[in-house]
GROMACS .gro file of C-alpha atoms in nm:
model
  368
    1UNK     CA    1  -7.369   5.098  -1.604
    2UNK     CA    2  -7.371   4.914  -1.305
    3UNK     CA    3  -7.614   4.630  -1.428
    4UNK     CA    4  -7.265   4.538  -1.647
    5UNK     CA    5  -7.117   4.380  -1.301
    6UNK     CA    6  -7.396   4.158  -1.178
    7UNK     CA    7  -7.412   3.790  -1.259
    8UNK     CA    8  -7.612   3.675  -1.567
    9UNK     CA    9  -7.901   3.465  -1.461
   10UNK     CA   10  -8.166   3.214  -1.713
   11UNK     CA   11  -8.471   3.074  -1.652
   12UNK     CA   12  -8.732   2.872  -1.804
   13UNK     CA   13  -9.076   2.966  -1.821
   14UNK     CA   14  -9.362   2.727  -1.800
   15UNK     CA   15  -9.621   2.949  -2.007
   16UNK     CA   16  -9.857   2.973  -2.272
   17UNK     CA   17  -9.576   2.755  -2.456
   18UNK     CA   18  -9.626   2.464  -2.236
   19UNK     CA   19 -10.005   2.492  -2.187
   20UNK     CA   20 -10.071   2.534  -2.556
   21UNK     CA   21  -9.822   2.229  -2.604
   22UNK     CA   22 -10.076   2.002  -2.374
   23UNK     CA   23  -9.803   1.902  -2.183
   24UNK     CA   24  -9.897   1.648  -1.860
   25UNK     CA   25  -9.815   1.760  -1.507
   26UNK     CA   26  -9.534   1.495  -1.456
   27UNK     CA   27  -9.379   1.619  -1.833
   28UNK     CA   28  -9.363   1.969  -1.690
   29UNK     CA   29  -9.180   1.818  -1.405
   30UNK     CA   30  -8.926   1.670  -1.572
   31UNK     CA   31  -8.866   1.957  -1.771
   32UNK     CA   32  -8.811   2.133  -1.402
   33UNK     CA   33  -8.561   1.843  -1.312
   34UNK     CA   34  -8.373   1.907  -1.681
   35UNK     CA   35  -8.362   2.325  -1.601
   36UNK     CA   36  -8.229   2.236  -1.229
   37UNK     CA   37  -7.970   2.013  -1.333
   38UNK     CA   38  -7.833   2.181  -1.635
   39UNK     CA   39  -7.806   2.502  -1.464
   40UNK     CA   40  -8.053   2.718  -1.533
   41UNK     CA   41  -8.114   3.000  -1.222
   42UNK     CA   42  -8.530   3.000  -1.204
   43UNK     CA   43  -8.772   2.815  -1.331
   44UNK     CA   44  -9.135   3.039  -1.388
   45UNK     CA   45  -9.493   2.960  -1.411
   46UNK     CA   46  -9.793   3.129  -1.552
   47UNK     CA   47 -10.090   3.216  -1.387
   48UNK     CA   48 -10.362   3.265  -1.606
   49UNK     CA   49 -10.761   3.126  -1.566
   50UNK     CA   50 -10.823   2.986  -1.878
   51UNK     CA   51 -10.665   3.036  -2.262
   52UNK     CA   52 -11.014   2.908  -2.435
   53UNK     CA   53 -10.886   3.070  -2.774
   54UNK     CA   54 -10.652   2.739  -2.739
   55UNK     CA   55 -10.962   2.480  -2.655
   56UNK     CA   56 -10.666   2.219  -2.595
   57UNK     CA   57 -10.442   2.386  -2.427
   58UNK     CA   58 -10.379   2.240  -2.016
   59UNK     CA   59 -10.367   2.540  -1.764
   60UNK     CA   60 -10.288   2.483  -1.435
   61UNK     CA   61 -10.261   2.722  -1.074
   62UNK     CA   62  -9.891   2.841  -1.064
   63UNK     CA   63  -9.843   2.829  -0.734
   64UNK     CA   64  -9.973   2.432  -0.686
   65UNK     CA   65  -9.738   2.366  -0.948
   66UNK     CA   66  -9.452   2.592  -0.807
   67UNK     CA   67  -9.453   2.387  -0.433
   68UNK     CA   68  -9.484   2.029  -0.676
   69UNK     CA   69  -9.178   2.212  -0.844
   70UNK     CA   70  -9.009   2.304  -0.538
   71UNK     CA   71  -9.031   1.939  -0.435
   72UNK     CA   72  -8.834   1.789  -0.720
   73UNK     CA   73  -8.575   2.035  -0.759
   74UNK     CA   74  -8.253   2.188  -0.506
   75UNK     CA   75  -8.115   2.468  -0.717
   76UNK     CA   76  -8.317   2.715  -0.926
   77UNK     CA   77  -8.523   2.997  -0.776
   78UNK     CA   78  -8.884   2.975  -0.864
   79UNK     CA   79  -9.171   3.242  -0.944
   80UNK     CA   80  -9.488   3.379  -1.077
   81UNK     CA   81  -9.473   3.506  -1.450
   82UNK     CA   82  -9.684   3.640  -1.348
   83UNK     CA   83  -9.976   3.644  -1.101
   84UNK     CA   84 -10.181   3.948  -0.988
   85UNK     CA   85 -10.373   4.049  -0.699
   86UNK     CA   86 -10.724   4.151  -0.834
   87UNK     CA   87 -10.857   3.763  -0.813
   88UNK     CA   88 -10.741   3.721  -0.459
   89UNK     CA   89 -10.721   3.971  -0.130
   90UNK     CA   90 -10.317   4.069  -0.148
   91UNK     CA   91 -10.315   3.841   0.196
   92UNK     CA   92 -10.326   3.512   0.028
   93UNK     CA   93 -10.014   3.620  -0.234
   94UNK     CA   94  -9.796   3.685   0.036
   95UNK     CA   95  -9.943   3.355   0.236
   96UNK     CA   96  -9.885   3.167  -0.090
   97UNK     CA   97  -9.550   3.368  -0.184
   98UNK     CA   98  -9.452   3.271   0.179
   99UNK     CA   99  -9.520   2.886   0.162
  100UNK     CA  100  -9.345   2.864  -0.200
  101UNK     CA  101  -9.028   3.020  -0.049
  102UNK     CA  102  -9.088   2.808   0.265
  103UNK     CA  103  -9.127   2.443   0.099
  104UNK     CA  104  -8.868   2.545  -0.139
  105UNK     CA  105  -8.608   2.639   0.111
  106UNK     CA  106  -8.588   3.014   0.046
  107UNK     CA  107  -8.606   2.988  -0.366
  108UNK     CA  108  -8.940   3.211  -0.376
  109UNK     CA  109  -9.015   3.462  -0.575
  110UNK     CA  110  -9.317   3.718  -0.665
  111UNK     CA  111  -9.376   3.804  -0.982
  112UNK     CA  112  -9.686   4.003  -1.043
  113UNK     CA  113  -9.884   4.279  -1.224
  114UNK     CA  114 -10.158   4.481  -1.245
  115UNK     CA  115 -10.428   4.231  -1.383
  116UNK     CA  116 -10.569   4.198  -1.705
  117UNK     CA  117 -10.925   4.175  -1.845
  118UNK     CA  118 -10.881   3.822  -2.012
  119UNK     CA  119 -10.816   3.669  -1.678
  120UNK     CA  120 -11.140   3.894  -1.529
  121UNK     CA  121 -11.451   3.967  -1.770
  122UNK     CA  122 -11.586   3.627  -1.789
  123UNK     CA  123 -11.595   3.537  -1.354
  124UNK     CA  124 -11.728   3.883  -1.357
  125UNK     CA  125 -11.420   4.029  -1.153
  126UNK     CA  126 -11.448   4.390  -1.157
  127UNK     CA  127 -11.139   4.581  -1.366
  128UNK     CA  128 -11.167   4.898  -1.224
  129UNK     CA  129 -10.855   5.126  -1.121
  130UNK     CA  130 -10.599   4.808  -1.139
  131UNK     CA  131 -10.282   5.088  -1.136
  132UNK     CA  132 -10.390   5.242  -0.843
  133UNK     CA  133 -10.533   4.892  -0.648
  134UNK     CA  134 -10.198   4.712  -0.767
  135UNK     CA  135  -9.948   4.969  -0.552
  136UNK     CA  136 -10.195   4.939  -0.245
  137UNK     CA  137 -10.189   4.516  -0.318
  138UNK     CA  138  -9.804   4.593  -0.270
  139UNK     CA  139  -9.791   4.772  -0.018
  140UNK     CA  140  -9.989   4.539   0.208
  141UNK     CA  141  -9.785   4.242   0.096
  142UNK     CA  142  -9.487   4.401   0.180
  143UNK     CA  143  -9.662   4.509   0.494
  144UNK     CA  144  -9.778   4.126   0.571
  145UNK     CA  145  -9.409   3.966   0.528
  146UNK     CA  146  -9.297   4.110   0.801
  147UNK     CA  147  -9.596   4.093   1.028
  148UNK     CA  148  -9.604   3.808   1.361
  149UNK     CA  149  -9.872   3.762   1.601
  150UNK     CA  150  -9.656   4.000   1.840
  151UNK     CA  151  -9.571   4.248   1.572
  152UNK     CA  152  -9.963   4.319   1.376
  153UNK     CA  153  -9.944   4.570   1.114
  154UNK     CA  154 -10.237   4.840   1.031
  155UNK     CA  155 -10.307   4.956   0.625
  156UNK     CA  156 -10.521   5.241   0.557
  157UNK     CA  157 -10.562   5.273   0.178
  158UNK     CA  158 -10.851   5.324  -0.025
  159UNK     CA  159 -10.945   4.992  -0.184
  160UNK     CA  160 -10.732   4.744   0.132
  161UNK     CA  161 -10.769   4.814   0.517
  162UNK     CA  162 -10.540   4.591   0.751
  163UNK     CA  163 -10.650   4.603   1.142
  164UNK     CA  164 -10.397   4.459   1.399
  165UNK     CA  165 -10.335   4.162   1.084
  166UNK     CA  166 -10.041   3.923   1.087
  167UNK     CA  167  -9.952   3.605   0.901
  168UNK     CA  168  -9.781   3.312   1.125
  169UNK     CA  169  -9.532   3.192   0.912
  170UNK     CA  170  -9.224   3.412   0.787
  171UNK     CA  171  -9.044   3.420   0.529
  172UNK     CA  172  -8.689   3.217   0.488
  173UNK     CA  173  -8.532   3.428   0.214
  174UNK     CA  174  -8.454   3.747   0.379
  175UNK     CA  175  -8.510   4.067   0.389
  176UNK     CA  176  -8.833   3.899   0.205
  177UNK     CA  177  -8.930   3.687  -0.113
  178UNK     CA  178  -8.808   3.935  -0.411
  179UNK     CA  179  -9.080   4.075  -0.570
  180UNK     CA  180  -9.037   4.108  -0.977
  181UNK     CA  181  -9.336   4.391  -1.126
  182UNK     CA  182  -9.461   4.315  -1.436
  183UNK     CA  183  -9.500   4.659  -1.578
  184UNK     CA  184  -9.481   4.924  -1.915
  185UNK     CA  185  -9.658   5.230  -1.869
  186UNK     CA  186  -9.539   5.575  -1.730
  187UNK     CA  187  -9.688   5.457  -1.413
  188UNK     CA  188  -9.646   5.111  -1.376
  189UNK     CA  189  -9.277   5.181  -1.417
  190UNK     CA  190  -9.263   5.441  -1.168
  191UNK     CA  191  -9.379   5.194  -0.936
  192UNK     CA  192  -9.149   4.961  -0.990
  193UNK     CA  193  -8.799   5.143  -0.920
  194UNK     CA  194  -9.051   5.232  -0.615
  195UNK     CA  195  -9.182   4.913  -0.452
  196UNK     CA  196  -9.017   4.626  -0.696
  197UNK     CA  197  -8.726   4.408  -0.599
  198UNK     CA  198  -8.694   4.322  -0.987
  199UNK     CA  199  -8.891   4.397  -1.331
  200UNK     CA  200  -9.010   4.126  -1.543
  201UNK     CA  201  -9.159   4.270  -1.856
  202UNK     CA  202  -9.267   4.008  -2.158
  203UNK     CA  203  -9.290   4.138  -2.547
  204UNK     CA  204  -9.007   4.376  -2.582
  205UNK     CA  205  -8.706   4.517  -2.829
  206UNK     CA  206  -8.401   4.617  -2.708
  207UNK     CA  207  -8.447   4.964  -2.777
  208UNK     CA  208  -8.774   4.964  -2.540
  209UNK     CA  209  -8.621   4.790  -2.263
  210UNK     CA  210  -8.339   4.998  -2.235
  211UNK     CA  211  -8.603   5.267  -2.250
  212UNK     CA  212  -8.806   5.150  -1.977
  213UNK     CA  213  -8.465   5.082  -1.761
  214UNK     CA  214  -8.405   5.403  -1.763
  215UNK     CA  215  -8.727   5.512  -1.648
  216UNK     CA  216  -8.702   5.283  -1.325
  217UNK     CA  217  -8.367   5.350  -1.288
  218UNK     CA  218  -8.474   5.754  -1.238
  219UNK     CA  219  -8.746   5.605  -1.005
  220UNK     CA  220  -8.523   5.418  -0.775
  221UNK     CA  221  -8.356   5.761  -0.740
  222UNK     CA  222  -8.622   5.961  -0.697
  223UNK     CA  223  -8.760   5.737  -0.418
  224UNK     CA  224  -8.425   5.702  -0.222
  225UNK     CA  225  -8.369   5.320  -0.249
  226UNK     CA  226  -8.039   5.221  -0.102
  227UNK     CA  227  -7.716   5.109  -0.319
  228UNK     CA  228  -7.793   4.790  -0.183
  229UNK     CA  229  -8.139   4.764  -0.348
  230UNK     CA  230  -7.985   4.925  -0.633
  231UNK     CA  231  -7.740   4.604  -0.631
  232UNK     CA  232  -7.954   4.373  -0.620
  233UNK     CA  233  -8.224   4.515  -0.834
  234UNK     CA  234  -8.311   4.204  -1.118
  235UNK     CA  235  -8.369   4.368  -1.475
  236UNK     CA  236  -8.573   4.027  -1.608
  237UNK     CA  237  -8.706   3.965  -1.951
  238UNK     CA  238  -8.980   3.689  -2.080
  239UNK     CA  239  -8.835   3.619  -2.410
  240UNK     CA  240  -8.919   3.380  -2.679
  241UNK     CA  241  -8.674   3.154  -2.768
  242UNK     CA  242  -8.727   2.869  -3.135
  243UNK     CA  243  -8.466   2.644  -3.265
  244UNK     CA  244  -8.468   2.590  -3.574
  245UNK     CA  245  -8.233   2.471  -3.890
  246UNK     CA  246  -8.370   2.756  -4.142
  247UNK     CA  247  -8.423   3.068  -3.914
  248UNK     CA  248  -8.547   3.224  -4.183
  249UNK     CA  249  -8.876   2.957  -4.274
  250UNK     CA  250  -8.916   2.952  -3.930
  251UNK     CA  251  -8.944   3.393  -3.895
  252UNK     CA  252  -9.115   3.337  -4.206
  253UNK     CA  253  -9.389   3.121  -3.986
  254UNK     CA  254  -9.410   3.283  -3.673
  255UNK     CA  255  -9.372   3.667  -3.725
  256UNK     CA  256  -9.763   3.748  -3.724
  257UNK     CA  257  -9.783   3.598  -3.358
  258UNK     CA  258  -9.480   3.823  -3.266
  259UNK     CA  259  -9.587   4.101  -3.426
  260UNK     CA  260  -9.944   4.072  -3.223
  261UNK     CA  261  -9.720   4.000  -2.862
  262UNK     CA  262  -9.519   4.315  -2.975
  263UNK     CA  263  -9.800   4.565  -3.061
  264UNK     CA  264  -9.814   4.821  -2.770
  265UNK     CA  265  -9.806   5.219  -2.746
  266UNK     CA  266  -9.427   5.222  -2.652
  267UNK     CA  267  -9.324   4.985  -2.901
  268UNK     CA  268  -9.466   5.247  -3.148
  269UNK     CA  269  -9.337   5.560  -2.952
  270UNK     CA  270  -8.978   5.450  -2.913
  271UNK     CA  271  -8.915   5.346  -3.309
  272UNK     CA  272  -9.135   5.605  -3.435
  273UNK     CA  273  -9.419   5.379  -3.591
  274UNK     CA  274  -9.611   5.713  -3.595
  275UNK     CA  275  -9.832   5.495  -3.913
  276UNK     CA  276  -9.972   5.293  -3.697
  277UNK     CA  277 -10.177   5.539  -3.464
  278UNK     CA  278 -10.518   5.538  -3.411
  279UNK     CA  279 -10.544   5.198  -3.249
  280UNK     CA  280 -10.749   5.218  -2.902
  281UNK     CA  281 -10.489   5.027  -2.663
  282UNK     CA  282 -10.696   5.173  -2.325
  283UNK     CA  283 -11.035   4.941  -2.489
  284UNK     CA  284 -10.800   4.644  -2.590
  285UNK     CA  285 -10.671   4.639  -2.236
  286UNK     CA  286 -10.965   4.670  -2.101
  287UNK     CA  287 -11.266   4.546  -2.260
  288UNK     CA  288 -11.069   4.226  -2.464
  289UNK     CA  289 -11.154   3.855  -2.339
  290UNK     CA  290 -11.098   3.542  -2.408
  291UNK     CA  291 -11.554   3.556  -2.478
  292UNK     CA  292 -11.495   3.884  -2.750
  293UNK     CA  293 -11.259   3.816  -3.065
  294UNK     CA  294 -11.348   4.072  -3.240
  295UNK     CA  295 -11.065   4.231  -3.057
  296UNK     CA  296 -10.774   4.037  -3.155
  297UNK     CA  297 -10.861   4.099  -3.478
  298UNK     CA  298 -10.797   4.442  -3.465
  299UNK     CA  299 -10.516   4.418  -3.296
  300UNK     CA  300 -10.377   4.142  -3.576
  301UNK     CA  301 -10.460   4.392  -3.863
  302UNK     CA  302 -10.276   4.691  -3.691
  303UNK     CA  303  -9.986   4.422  -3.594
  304UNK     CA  304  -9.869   4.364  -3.921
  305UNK     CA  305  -9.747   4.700  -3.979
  306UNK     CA  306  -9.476   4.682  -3.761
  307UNK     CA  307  -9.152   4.626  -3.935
  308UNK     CA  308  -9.002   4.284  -3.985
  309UNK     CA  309  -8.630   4.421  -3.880
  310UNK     CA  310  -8.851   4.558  -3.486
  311UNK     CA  311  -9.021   4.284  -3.415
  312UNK     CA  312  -8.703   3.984  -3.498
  313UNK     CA  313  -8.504   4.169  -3.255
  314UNK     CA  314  -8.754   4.096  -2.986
  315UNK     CA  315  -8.700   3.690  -3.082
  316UNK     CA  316  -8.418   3.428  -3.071
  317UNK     CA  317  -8.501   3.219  -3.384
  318UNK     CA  318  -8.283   2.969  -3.560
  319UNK     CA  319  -7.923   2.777  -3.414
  320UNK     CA  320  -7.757   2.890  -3.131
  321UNK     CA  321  -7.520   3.098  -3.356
  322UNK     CA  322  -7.829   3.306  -3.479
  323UNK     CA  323  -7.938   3.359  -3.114
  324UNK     CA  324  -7.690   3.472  -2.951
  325UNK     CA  325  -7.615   3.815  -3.144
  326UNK     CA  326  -7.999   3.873  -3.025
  327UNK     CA  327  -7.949   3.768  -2.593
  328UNK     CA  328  -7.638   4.020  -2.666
  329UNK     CA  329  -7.807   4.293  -2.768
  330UNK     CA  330  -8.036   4.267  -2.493
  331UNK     CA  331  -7.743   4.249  -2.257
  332UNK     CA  332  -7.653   4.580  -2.388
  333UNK     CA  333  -7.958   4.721  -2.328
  334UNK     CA  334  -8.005   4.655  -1.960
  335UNK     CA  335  -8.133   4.257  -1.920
  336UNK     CA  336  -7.984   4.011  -1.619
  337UNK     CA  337  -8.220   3.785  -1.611
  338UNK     CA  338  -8.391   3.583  -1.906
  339UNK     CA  339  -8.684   3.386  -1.880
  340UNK     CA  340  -8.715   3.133  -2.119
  341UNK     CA  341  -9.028   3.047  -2.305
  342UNK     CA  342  -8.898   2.761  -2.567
  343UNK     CA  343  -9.156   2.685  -2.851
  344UNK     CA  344  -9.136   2.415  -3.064
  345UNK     CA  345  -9.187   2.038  -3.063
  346UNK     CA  346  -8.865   1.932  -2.894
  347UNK     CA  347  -8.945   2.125  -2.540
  348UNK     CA  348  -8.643   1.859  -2.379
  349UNK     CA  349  -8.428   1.919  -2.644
  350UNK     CA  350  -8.429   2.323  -2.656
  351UNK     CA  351  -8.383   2.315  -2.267
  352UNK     CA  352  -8.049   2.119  -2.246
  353UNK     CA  353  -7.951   2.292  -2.601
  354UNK     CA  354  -7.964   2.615  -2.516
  355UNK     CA  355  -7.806   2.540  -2.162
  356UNK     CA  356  -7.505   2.331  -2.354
  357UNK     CA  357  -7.475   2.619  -2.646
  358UNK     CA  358  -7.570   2.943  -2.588
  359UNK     CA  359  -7.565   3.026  -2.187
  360UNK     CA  360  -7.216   2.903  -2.176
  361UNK     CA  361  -7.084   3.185  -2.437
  362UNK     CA  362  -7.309   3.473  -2.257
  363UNK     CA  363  -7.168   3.382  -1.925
  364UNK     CA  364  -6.771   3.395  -2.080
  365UNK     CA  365  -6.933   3.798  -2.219
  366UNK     CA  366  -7.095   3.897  -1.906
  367UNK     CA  367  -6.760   3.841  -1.745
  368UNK     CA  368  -6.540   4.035  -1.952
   0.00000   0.00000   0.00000
């Protein structure tokens, strides 16, 4: 496999961990200086409106935070985890993709997906055809990266037009800021080994991703990408990552909320969770907001079913020792680049912990 030869990479990711957690701006920051120093690879952020379910919870724009980020550190790569394009016209991503990788010296990069309804319902965003809208969004930021005032580009699609447009500020990282596609369907994936410079996919088993791999992997082919894009293609995964002294009180704790971050239609299709059918995903995706509860609830009912054994291997839990057998497994299965999300009080601590105990001993595998 020729993922096996490229180097291992680890990020942090400044998510629903850290907003839930109330942490300040300048506490975020640090943890940023911590990650850079200690020598983590990329540092993420969220971009979500609002988390209301959490009424405490701080949530900030990623890519404000991103340039304050880019300010304060000299190493790590930095990205969305992710953003999409339905809020905005795809012309202020790549402007805003642009200046990140600009301030930050060539360290940008563009994570991004297809939208979801949580982020949409309540501003009264229209969610209509986000597969379709998401590869034109794309295509147009590709299209803009590359544009100057003496080289305008033209888009004819059928939700974005570009006329004679150009940006005035290019890119330092070259042949553009990577972009990493947050994606899980048929479709999604499809475009991904298409258009994607990396995949960044949050809520998975081993056994899925390696799935999903696959499926790109047969899209890169299928669409001609060079050995070079090949080479460079990033196989990411958000991952949740708890120390703990008891793994096992700690599972014991948190295995409903993993269950719930787990439950999708390929998690059942790939282990066979054929008991668990008859869930409507296409409503939950679509017509669930922060505003409607009813369904989470649902969705926490059908949840459960999954089996203890599936949804622990999607999870590092416990000391270092217990963790690493699970970042292995997903090294197996396809994954070069983890992104972080440490829960628990000691945010600090689990940063320089898991840089001094576990990314040391999956560095010494990835090289053998």
């Amino acid at each position: 496999m020729y993922l096996a030869s490229k180097q291992l990479k680890f990020g942090i990711q400044n998510g629903l961990n850290v907003a839930r957690a109330g942490y300040t701006e300048d506490q975020i920051l640090t943890a940023c200086i911590l990650a850079d120093k200690t020598g983590y690879d990329s540092i993420f952020y969220m971009d979500h409106t609002n988390v209301p379910q959490w009424k405490n919870a701080t949530v900030l724009d990623p890519w404000v935070m991103l340039s304050a980020i880019a300010a304060v550190t000299s190493n790590v790569e930095l990205g969305t985890c992710v953003t999409d394009a339905i809020r905005r016209h795809p012309s202020n991503i790549a402007l805003a993709a642009i200046t990140l990788d600009r301030v930050s010296k060539g360290r940008a990069i563009l994570g991004i997906g297809a939208g979801e309804a949580q982020n949409l319902k309540e501003f009264c965003i229209p969610f209509e055809k986000p597969v379709s809208k998401w590869e034109e969004q794309i295509e147009v930021i590709h299209q803009l990266y590359k544009s100057t005032p003496d080289h305008t580009v033209d888009y004819a699609g059928k939700y974005y037009q570009l006329e004679g447009a150009c940006l005035q500020a290019p890119p330092i990282r070259k042949p553009r800021p990577p972009t990493y596609m947050a994606s899980g369907g048929k479709r999604t994936l499809a475009l991904t080994g298409k258009l994607g410079d990396g995949w960044l996919p949050i809520g998975y088993t081993p056994e899925l991703f390696e799935d999903h791999r696959k499926q790109i992997e047969v899209s890169m082919d299928t669409n001609n990408r060079t050995q070079e894009e090949k080479d460079n293609f990033q196989m990411a995964l958000d991952i949740d990552v708890y120390f703990s002294d008891d793994a096992e009180v700690s599972w014991a704790k948190m295995k409903e909320a993993v269950k719930v971050s787990l439950f999708k239609p390929e998690i059942l299709r790939v282990h066979g969770l054929k008991e668990i059918e008859g869930f409507d995903f296409v409503k939950y995706f679509t017509e669930y907001s922060m505003s409607d509860q009813s369904w989470i609830v649902k969705m926490r009912e059908a949840a459960t079913k999954i089996p203890d054994a599936v949804a622990r291997s999607s999870t590092a839990v416990g000391t270092p020792e217990d963790m690493i057998p699970v970042f292995e497994r997903f090294m197996d299965a396809g994954v070069n680049h983890f992104v972080i999300r440490f829960w628990g009080k000691n945010y600090f601590g689990s940063i320089d912990k898991f840089a001094s105990h576990v990314m040391p001993v999956l560095r010494a595998k990835a090289k053998q």
